[in-house]
Each structure stands twice: as C-alpha cells, then as structure tokens.
C-alpha cells in the first residue's frame, strides 16, 4: 500500500493546512512535521481519507479512492476526532474496539486481550492516566484489529509527553510487522528524531499555487 498526497491544502489561503505533498506506505514508518494546534489533525484527516482537501489530490496505490483509503488506514488518537474520552477506562476502550472490529467483547475476551498485550495492570485506569508510550501502543494495537487495516496515521503523540524516541520505536515496531505508519508530530519532536526517523516528503511542490506573499 502506498498513499500519496500531492499539493494538498485546507482552508482559505491554506490557513488550516498550507500546500504540501507527502507520501507514506509500503510497511515503513514515516514522520511528518506539522506545527500549530490544528494542522496535525487536519493533515491526519486528509492522509487517512477522513477529509477532502481544498486543493490537490490524495491517491492510494495510484488511484483516487477515498473509500478504500478510509477502509485501509486507521486514524489513531487524533485530538477531538479519534482520541478516546479521557475518563474512559482502558477496559472500556478495549471492549468497544473489540466489538467494532467484530471480535468477541465479553469480559473474558477483554481480559484475555489485555493479558496477551501485557496491559492487564492498566485495565481500570482512565486512559488519560496511562503513560504516553503505553497509551500509544494500546491504541495502535486496537486500531490494527479492524478488518482490512493496513496503515495507521498517528496524530500528535508528542502532546502526551514522554521522549519522542519511545513513541517512534513503537511506530517502527508496527512497521516491522508490515503495517504502514505515518506519524504527524511537531517541530521539536522532528528535531529530536532528525537522524533516525525517515521523513515523509513534505513541502509545497508548486509555489505558483501559493499566495504571493507566502512564496519564497
């Protein structure tokens, strides 16, 4: 699977997301840097087929097919979009995700899943109280349970704290299992991971598409 975003933007004059291009897929973990509170989520929504850009194109395996993109890519922990409510317990989140994925969601099944993923000790904790790395691993494991999911778009894992290398190692671990992973984070995390994280190609490919005052 390969996803290509070409010259996408959102909002009047790109205020929600400036013109940019990037690609991800083929069972590799890639990092994209997006600043401001809103832009990582907007980019994540577009990259996972949940939002149509105002300019540009999004293709999966060379085809513009938003339905296929939505089925094959899960959007993980995007603020106010796919992040769990902070007071919901890990047990409740696992039960709900098992049900959505078409798996048994009985108390026995939930307990077995938690034990199998070394998360039994977290079961009664609200998700807001789970350590950043454990939270990310849990949500990514639940996302790949969904039928047909081949890729994950993870939004702003750095907002929960912790060292960027911890969550990047988790992303790489999923990629090693053949899952395509795009992580969208801020510039500070990008700087820390500059030497170890392959970057998704990012930037405006055609300056003629930008407002004149924004051109280099």
PDB file of C-alpha atoms in Angstrom:
ATOM      1  CA  UNK A   1       0.000   0.000   0.000  1.00  0.00           C
ATOM      2  CA  UNK A   2       1.241   3.468  -0.868  1.00  0.00           C
ATOM      3  CA  UNK A   3      -0.553   6.754  -0.182  1.00  0.00           C
ATOM      4  CA  UNK A   4       0.438   9.937  -1.971  1.00  0.00           C
ATOM      5  CA  UNK A   5      -0.744  13.422  -1.045  1.00  0.00           C
ATOM      6  CA  UNK A   6       0.041  15.895  -3.832  1.00  0.00           C
ATOM      7  CA  UNK A   7      -0.193  19.661  -3.275  1.00  0.00           C
ATOM      8  CA  UNK A   8      -2.971  19.347  -0.688  1.00  0.00           C
ATOM      9  CA  UNK A   9      -4.182  22.282   1.391  1.00  0.00           C
ATOM     10  CA  UNK A  10      -7.166  23.177   3.540  1.00  0.00           C
ATOM     11  CA  UNK A  11      -8.853  26.460   4.325  1.00  0.00           C
ATOM     12  CA  UNK A  12      -8.818  29.869   2.712  1.00  0.00           C
ATOM     13  CA  UNK A  13      -5.266  30.576   1.544  1.00  0.00           C
ATOM     14  CA  UNK A  14      -4.176  27.387   3.288  1.00  0.00           C
ATOM     15  CA  UNK A  15      -4.745  28.750   6.779  1.00  0.00           C
ATOM     16  CA  UNK A  16      -5.806  25.337   8.185  1.00  0.00           C
ATOM     17  CA  UNK A  17      -3.123  23.471   6.240  1.00  0.00           C
ATOM     18  CA  UNK A  18      -0.604  25.061   3.849  1.00  0.00           C
ATOM     19  CA  UNK A  19       0.083  23.495   0.446  1.00  0.00           C
ATOM     20  CA  UNK A  20       2.151  20.361   0.935  1.00  0.00           C
ATOM     21  CA  UNK A  21       2.929  16.956  -0.503  1.00  0.00           C
ATOM     22  CA  UNK A  22       3.948  13.730   1.211  1.00  0.00           C
ATOM     23  CA  UNK A  23       3.908  10.008   0.722  1.00  0.00           C
ATOM     24  CA  UNK A  24       3.775   7.058   3.107  1.00  0.00           C
ATOM     25  CA  UNK A  25       3.198   3.332   2.970  1.00  0.00           C
ATOM     26  CA  UNK A  26       4.876   0.072   1.938  1.00  0.00           C
ATOM     27  CA  UNK A  27       5.241  -1.173   5.516  1.00  0.00           C
ATOM     28  CA  UNK A  28       7.511   1.679   6.598  1.00  0.00           C
ATOM     29  CA  UNK A  29       7.207   4.185   9.464  1.00  0.00           C
ATOM     30  CA  UNK A  30       7.498   7.797   8.347  1.00  0.00           C
ATOM     31  CA  UNK A  31       7.401  11.100  10.180  1.00  0.00           C
ATOM     32  CA  UNK A  32       5.687  14.282   9.017  1.00  0.00           C
ATOM     33  CA  UNK A  33       6.133  17.569  10.874  1.00  0.00           C
ATOM     34  CA  UNK A  34       3.185  19.946  11.190  1.00  0.00           C
ATOM     35  CA  UNK A  35       3.017  22.892  13.551  1.00  0.00           C
ATOM     36  CA  UNK A  36       0.125  24.684  15.315  1.00  0.00           C
ATOM     37  CA  UNK A  37      -2.639  23.030  17.294  1.00  0.00           C
ATOM     38  CA  UNK A  38      -4.906  22.375  14.316  1.00  0.00           C
ATOM     39  CA  UNK A  39      -2.656  21.406  11.415  1.00  0.00           C
ATOM     40  CA  UNK A  40      -1.540  17.944  12.600  1.00  0.00           C
ATOM     41  CA  UNK A  41      -5.178  16.847  12.895  1.00  0.00           C
ATOM     42  CA  UNK A  42      -6.139  18.360   9.538  1.00  0.00           C
ATOM     43  CA  UNK A  43      -3.193  16.636   7.870  1.00  0.00           C
ATOM     44  CA  UNK A  44      -4.075  13.372   9.598  1.00  0.00           C
ATOM     45  CA  UNK A  45      -7.700  13.558   8.470  1.00  0.00           C
ATOM     46  CA  UNK A  46      -6.647  14.138   4.876  1.00  0.00           C
ATOM     47  CA  UNK A  47      -3.926  11.460   4.950  1.00  0.00           C
ATOM     48  CA  UNK A  48      -6.403   8.900   6.308  1.00  0.00           C
ATOM     49  CA  UNK A  49      -9.216   9.771   3.898  1.00  0.00           C
ATOM     50  CA  UNK A  50     -11.475  11.383   6.500  1.00  0.00           C
ATOM     51  CA  UNK A  51     -11.352  14.878   4.993  1.00  0.00           C
ATOM     52  CA  UNK A  52     -11.251  16.158   1.429  1.00  0.00           C
ATOM     53  CA  UNK A  53      -8.544  18.752   0.790  1.00  0.00           C
ATOM     54  CA  UNK A  54      -9.478  22.048  -0.809  1.00  0.00           C
ATOM     55  CA  UNK A  55      -6.631  21.681  -3.288  1.00  0.00           C
ATOM     56  CA  UNK A  56      -4.569  18.791  -4.561  1.00  0.00           C
ATOM     57  CA  UNK A  57      -5.133  15.063  -4.730  1.00  0.00           C
ATOM     58  CA  UNK A  58      -4.871  12.039  -2.444  1.00  0.00           C
ATOM     59  CA  UNK A  59      -4.224   8.654  -4.051  1.00  0.00           C
ATOM     60  CA  UNK A  60      -3.879   5.171  -2.663  1.00  0.00           C
ATOM     61  CA  UNK A  61      -1.910   2.821  -4.888  1.00  0.00           C
ATOM     62  CA  UNK A  62      -2.174   5.407  -7.637  1.00  0.00           C
ATOM     63  CA  UNK A  63      -5.963   5.732  -7.509  1.00  0.00           C
ATOM     64  CA  UNK A  64      -8.141   8.494  -6.030  1.00  0.00           C
ATOM     65  CA  UNK A  65     -10.375   6.276  -3.896  1.00  0.00           C
ATOM     66  CA  UNK A  66     -11.294   7.867  -0.576  1.00  0.00           C
ATOM     67  CA  UNK A  67     -13.446   4.889   0.423  1.00  0.00           C
ATOM     68  CA  UNK A  68     -10.537   2.484   0.060  1.00  0.00           C
ATOM     69  CA  UNK A  69      -8.301   4.850   1.988  1.00  0.00           C
ATOM     70  CA  UNK A  70     -10.786   5.007   4.863  1.00  0.00           C
ATOM     71  CA  UNK A  71     -11.067   1.220   4.967  1.00  0.00           C
ATOM     72  CA  UNK A  72      -7.346   0.512   4.785  1.00  0.00           C
ATOM     73  CA  UNK A  73      -5.974   3.293   7.005  1.00  0.00           C
ATOM     74  CA  UNK A  74      -6.947   3.910  10.638  1.00  0.00           C
ATOM     75  CA  UNK A  75      -6.656   7.354  12.216  1.00  0.00           C
ATOM     76  CA  UNK A  76      -5.129   6.967  15.681  1.00  0.00           C
ATOM     77  CA  UNK A  77      -5.561   9.340  18.631  1.00  0.00           C
ATOM     78  CA  UNK A  78      -6.337  12.488  16.620  1.00  0.00           C
ATOM     79  CA  UNK A  79      -7.388  15.234  19.082  1.00  0.00           C
ATOM     80  CA  UNK A  80     -11.161  15.700  19.246  1.00  0.00           C
ATOM     81  CA  UNK A  81     -11.631  13.268  16.355  1.00  0.00           C
ATOM     82  CA  UNK A  82     -10.486   9.742  17.205  1.00  0.00           C
ATOM     83  CA  UNK A  83      -8.937  10.124  20.646  1.00  0.00           C
ATOM     84  CA  UNK A  84     -10.795   8.379  23.479  1.00  0.00           C
ATOM     85  CA  UNK A  85     -12.519  10.450  26.146  1.00  0.00           C
ATOM     86  CA  UNK A  86     -10.009  10.983  28.968  1.00  0.00           C
ATOM     87  CA  UNK A  87     -12.175   9.444  31.684  1.00  0.00           C
ATOM     88  CA  UNK A  88     -12.913   6.175  29.855  1.00  0.00           C
ATOM     89  CA  UNK A  89     -11.069   3.209  31.305  1.00  0.00           C
ATOM     90  CA  UNK A  90      -8.711   1.033  29.321  1.00  0.00           C
ATOM     91  CA  UNK A  91     -11.125  -1.850  29.885  1.00  0.00           C
ATOM     92  CA  UNK A  92     -13.963   0.140  28.316  1.00  0.00           C
ATOM     93  CA  UNK A  93     -11.859   1.173  25.329  1.00  0.00           C
ATOM     94  CA  UNK A  94     -10.733  -2.394  24.665  1.00  0.00           C
ATOM     95  CA  UNK A  95     -14.278  -3.735  24.931  1.00  0.00           C
ATOM     96  CA  UNK A  96     -15.575  -1.129  22.477  1.00  0.00           C
ATOM     97  CA  UNK A  97     -12.785  -1.634  19.962  1.00  0.00           C
ATOM     98  CA  UNK A  98     -13.105  -5.409  20.059  1.00  0.00           C
ATOM     99  CA  UNK A  99     -16.801  -5.028  19.308  1.00  0.00           C
ATOM    100  CA  UNK A 100     -16.208  -2.589  16.425  1.00  0.00           C
ATOM    101  CA  UNK A 101     -13.601  -4.951  14.965  1.00  0.00           C
ATOM    102  CA  UNK A 102     -16.063  -7.843  15.003  1.00  0.00           C
ATOM    103  CA  UNK A 103     -14.306  -9.746  17.782  1.00  0.00           C
ATOM    104  CA  UNK A 104     -15.909 -11.160  20.938  1.00  0.00           C
ATOM    105  CA  UNK A 105     -16.173  -8.382  23.520  1.00  0.00           C
ATOM    106  CA  UNK A 106     -17.223 -10.312  26.614  1.00  0.00           C
ATOM    107  CA  UNK A 107     -15.451  -9.645  29.924  1.00  0.00           C
ATOM    108  CA  UNK A 108     -13.496 -12.865  29.361  1.00  0.00           C
ATOM    109  CA  UNK A 109     -12.433 -11.755  25.877  1.00  0.00           C
ATOM    110  CA  UNK A 110     -11.394  -8.301  27.110  1.00  0.00           C
ATOM    111  CA  UNK A 111      -9.334  -9.806  29.907  1.00  0.00           C
ATOM    112  CA  UNK A 112      -7.638 -12.227  27.510  1.00  0.00           C
ATOM    113  CA  UNK A 113      -6.753  -9.413  25.110  1.00  0.00           C
ATOM    114  CA  UNK A 114      -5.323  -7.270  27.902  1.00  0.00           C
ATOM    115  CA  UNK A 115      -3.247 -10.147  29.258  1.00  0.00           C
ATOM    116  CA  UNK A 116      -1.968 -11.023  25.778  1.00  0.00           C
ATOM    117  CA  UNK A 117      -0.794  -7.421  25.314  1.00  0.00           C
ATOM    118  CA  UNK A 118       0.752  -7.021  28.772  1.00  0.00           C
ATOM    119  CA  UNK A 119      -1.873  -4.422  29.690  1.00  0.00           C
ATOM    120  CA  UNK A 120      -3.865  -6.172  32.399  1.00  0.00           C
ATOM    121  CA  UNK A 121      -2.480  -3.839  35.075  1.00  0.00           C
ATOM    122  CA  UNK A 122      -3.902  -0.868  33.156  1.00  0.00           C
ATOM    123  CA  UNK A 123      -7.434  -2.191  32.828  1.00  0.00           C
ATOM    124  CA  UNK A 124      -9.101   0.045  35.434  1.00  0.00           C
ATOM    125  CA  UNK A 125      -7.101   3.183  34.683  1.00  0.00           C
ATOM    126  CA  UNK A 126      -8.683   6.080  32.812  1.00  0.00           C
ATOM    127  CA  UNK A 127      -6.859   6.384  29.504  1.00  0.00           C
ATOM    128  CA  UNK A 128      -5.724   9.895  30.500  1.00  0.00           C
ATOM    129  CA  UNK A 129      -3.656   8.345  33.311  1.00  0.00           C
ATOM    130  CA  UNK A 130      -1.854   5.810  31.127  1.00  0.00           C
ATOM    131  CA  UNK A 131       1.811   6.556  30.384  1.00  0.00           C
ATOM    132  CA  UNK A 132       2.352   8.013  26.888  1.00  0.00           C
ATOM    133  CA  UNK A 133       4.165   5.036  25.350  1.00  0.00           C
ATOM    134  CA  UNK A 134       1.730   2.502  26.796  1.00  0.00           C
ATOM    135  CA  UNK A 135      -1.224   4.597  25.599  1.00  0.00           C
ATOM    136  CA  UNK A 136       0.099   4.759  22.057  1.00  0.00           C
ATOM    137  CA  UNK A 137       0.915   1.060  21.859  1.00  0.00           C
ATOM    138  CA  UNK A 138      -2.547   0.178  23.178  1.00  0.00           C
ATOM    139  CA  UNK A 139      -4.405   2.410  20.713  1.00  0.00           C
ATOM    140  CA  UNK A 140      -2.311   1.228  17.774  1.00  0.00           C
ATOM    141  CA  UNK A 141      -2.842  -2.432  18.670  1.00  0.00           C
ATOM    142  CA  UNK A 142      -6.589  -1.858  18.844  1.00  0.00           C
ATOM    143  CA  UNK A 143      -6.612   0.016  15.524  1.00  0.00           C
ATOM    144  CA  UNK A 144      -4.967  -2.843  13.616  1.00  0.00           C
ATOM    145  CA  UNK A 145      -7.690  -5.213  14.818  1.00  0.00           C
ATOM    146  CA  UNK A 146     -10.126  -3.615  12.377  1.00  0.00           C
ATOM    147  CA  UNK A 147     -10.721  -5.699   9.253  1.00  0.00           C
ATOM    148  CA  UNK A 148      -8.702  -4.583   6.249  1.00  0.00           C
ATOM    149  CA  UNK A 149      -6.498  -2.067   8.061  1.00  0.00           C
ATOM    150  CA  UNK A 150      -3.021  -1.918   6.521  1.00  0.00           C
ATOM    151  CA  UNK A 151      -1.905   1.527   7.646  1.00  0.00           C
ATOM    152  CA  UNK A 152      -2.022   3.808  10.666  1.00  0.00           C
ATOM    153  CA  UNK A 153      -1.929   7.606  10.782  1.00  0.00           C
ATOM    154  CA  UNK A 154      -0.936   8.685  14.293  1.00  0.00           C
ATOM    155  CA  UNK A 155      -1.594  12.306  15.219  1.00  0.00           C
ATOM    156  CA  UNK A 156       0.441  14.307  17.736  1.00  0.00           C
ATOM    157  CA  UNK A 157       1.724  11.569  20.058  1.00  0.00           C
ATOM    158  CA  UNK A 158       4.104  14.190  21.457  1.00  0.00           C
ATOM    159  CA  UNK A 159       1.230  16.093  23.067  1.00  0.00           C
ATOM    160  CA  UNK A 160       1.085  13.448  25.807  1.00  0.00           C
ATOM    161  CA  UNK A 161       4.722  13.904  26.817  1.00  0.00           C
ATOM    162  CA  UNK A 162       7.463  11.325  27.000  1.00  0.00           C
ATOM    163  CA  UNK A 163      10.599  11.132  24.881  1.00  0.00           C
ATOM    164  CA  UNK A 164       9.954  11.102  21.112  1.00  0.00           C
ATOM    165  CA  UNK A 165      12.257   8.132  20.676  1.00  0.00           C
ATOM    166  CA  UNK A 166       9.905   5.999  22.775  1.00  0.00           C
ATOM    167  CA  UNK A 167       6.872   6.517  20.562  1.00  0.00           C
ATOM    168  CA  UNK A 168       8.976   6.409  17.416  1.00  0.00           C
ATOM    169  CA  UNK A 169      10.297   2.963  18.415  1.00  0.00           C
ATOM    170  CA  UNK A 170       6.687   1.825  18.784  1.00  0.00           C
ATOM    171  CA  UNK A 171       5.862   3.111  15.305  1.00  0.00           C
ATOM    172  CA  UNK A 172       8.876   1.291  13.857  1.00  0.00           C
ATOM    173  CA  UNK A 173       7.813  -1.899  15.624  1.00  0.00           C
ATOM    174  CA  UNK A 174       4.438  -1.798  13.880  1.00  0.00           C
ATOM    175  CA  UNK A 175       6.118  -1.114  10.537  1.00  0.00           C
ATOM    176  CA  UNK A 176       8.314  -4.164  11.101  1.00  0.00           C
ATOM    177  CA  UNK A 177       5.077  -6.156  11.192  1.00  0.00           C
ATOM    178  CA  UNK A 178       4.239  -4.912   7.678  1.00  0.00           C
ATOM    179  CA  UNK A 179       1.949  -2.060   8.701  1.00  0.00           C
ATOM    180  CA  UNK A 180       2.381   1.321   7.039  1.00  0.00           C
ATOM    181  CA  UNK A 181       2.714   4.063   9.661  1.00  0.00           C
ATOM    182  CA  UNK A 182       2.613   7.845   9.292  1.00  0.00           C
ATOM    183  CA  UNK A 183       3.304   9.792  12.481  1.00  0.00           C
ATOM    184  CA  UNK A 184       2.490  13.513  12.499  1.00  0.00           C
ATOM    185  CA  UNK A 185       4.289  15.484  15.190  1.00  0.00           C
ATOM    186  CA  UNK A 186       5.617  18.938  15.980  1.00  0.00           C
ATOM    187  CA  UNK A 187       8.925  20.515  15.025  1.00  0.00           C
ATOM    188  CA  UNK A 188      10.557  19.876  18.417  1.00  0.00           C
ATOM    189  CA  UNK A 189       9.962  16.141  18.094  1.00  0.00           C
ATOM    190  CA  UNK A 190      11.073  16.284  14.489  1.00  0.00           C
ATOM    191  CA  UNK A 191      14.377  17.824  15.547  1.00  0.00           C
ATOM    192  CA  UNK A 192      14.968  15.111  18.159  1.00  0.00           C
ATOM    193  CA  UNK A 193      14.239  12.380  15.625  1.00  0.00           C
ATOM    194  CA  UNK A 194      16.037  14.026  12.703  1.00  0.00           C
ATOM    195  CA  UNK A 195      18.768  11.387  12.476  1.00  0.00           C
ATOM    196  CA  UNK A 196      16.645   8.280  12.932  1.00  0.00           C
ATOM    197  CA  UNK A 197      13.163   8.917  11.510  1.00  0.00           C
ATOM    198  CA  UNK A 198      12.603   8.744   7.741  1.00  0.00           C
ATOM    199  CA  UNK A 199      10.650  11.835   6.732  1.00  0.00           C
ATOM    200  CA  UNK A 200       7.627  11.754   4.552  1.00  0.00           C
ATOM    201  CA  UNK A 201       8.305  14.131   1.682  1.00  0.00           C
ATOM    202  CA  UNK A 202       6.828  17.375   2.875  1.00  0.00           C
ATOM    203  CA  UNK A 203       6.568  20.826   1.413  1.00  0.00           C
ATOM    204  CA  UNK A 204       4.903  22.908  -1.288  1.00  0.00           C
ATOM    205  CA  UNK A 205       5.750  21.346  -4.672  1.00  0.00           C
ATOM    206  CA  UNK A 206       4.483  24.293  -6.711  1.00  0.00           C
ATOM    207  CA  UNK A 207       4.985  27.807  -5.381  1.00  0.00           C
ATOM    208  CA  UNK A 208       2.702  29.203  -8.053  1.00  0.00           C
ATOM    209  CA  UNK A 209      -0.187  27.679  -6.087  1.00  0.00           C
ATOM    210  CA  UNK A 210       0.649  29.748  -3.001  1.00  0.00           C
ATOM    211  CA  UNK A 211      -0.498  33.296  -2.213  1.00  0.00           C
ATOM    212  CA  UNK A 212       2.173  35.702  -3.500  1.00  0.00           C
ATOM    213  CA  UNK A 213       3.169  36.947  -0.065  1.00  0.00           C
ATOM    214  CA  UNK A 214       3.821  33.371   1.097  1.00  0.00           C
ATOM    215  CA  UNK A 215       6.228  32.477  -1.700  1.00  0.00           C
ATOM    216  CA  UNK A 216       9.957  32.132  -1.032  1.00  0.00           C
TER     217      UNK A 216
END
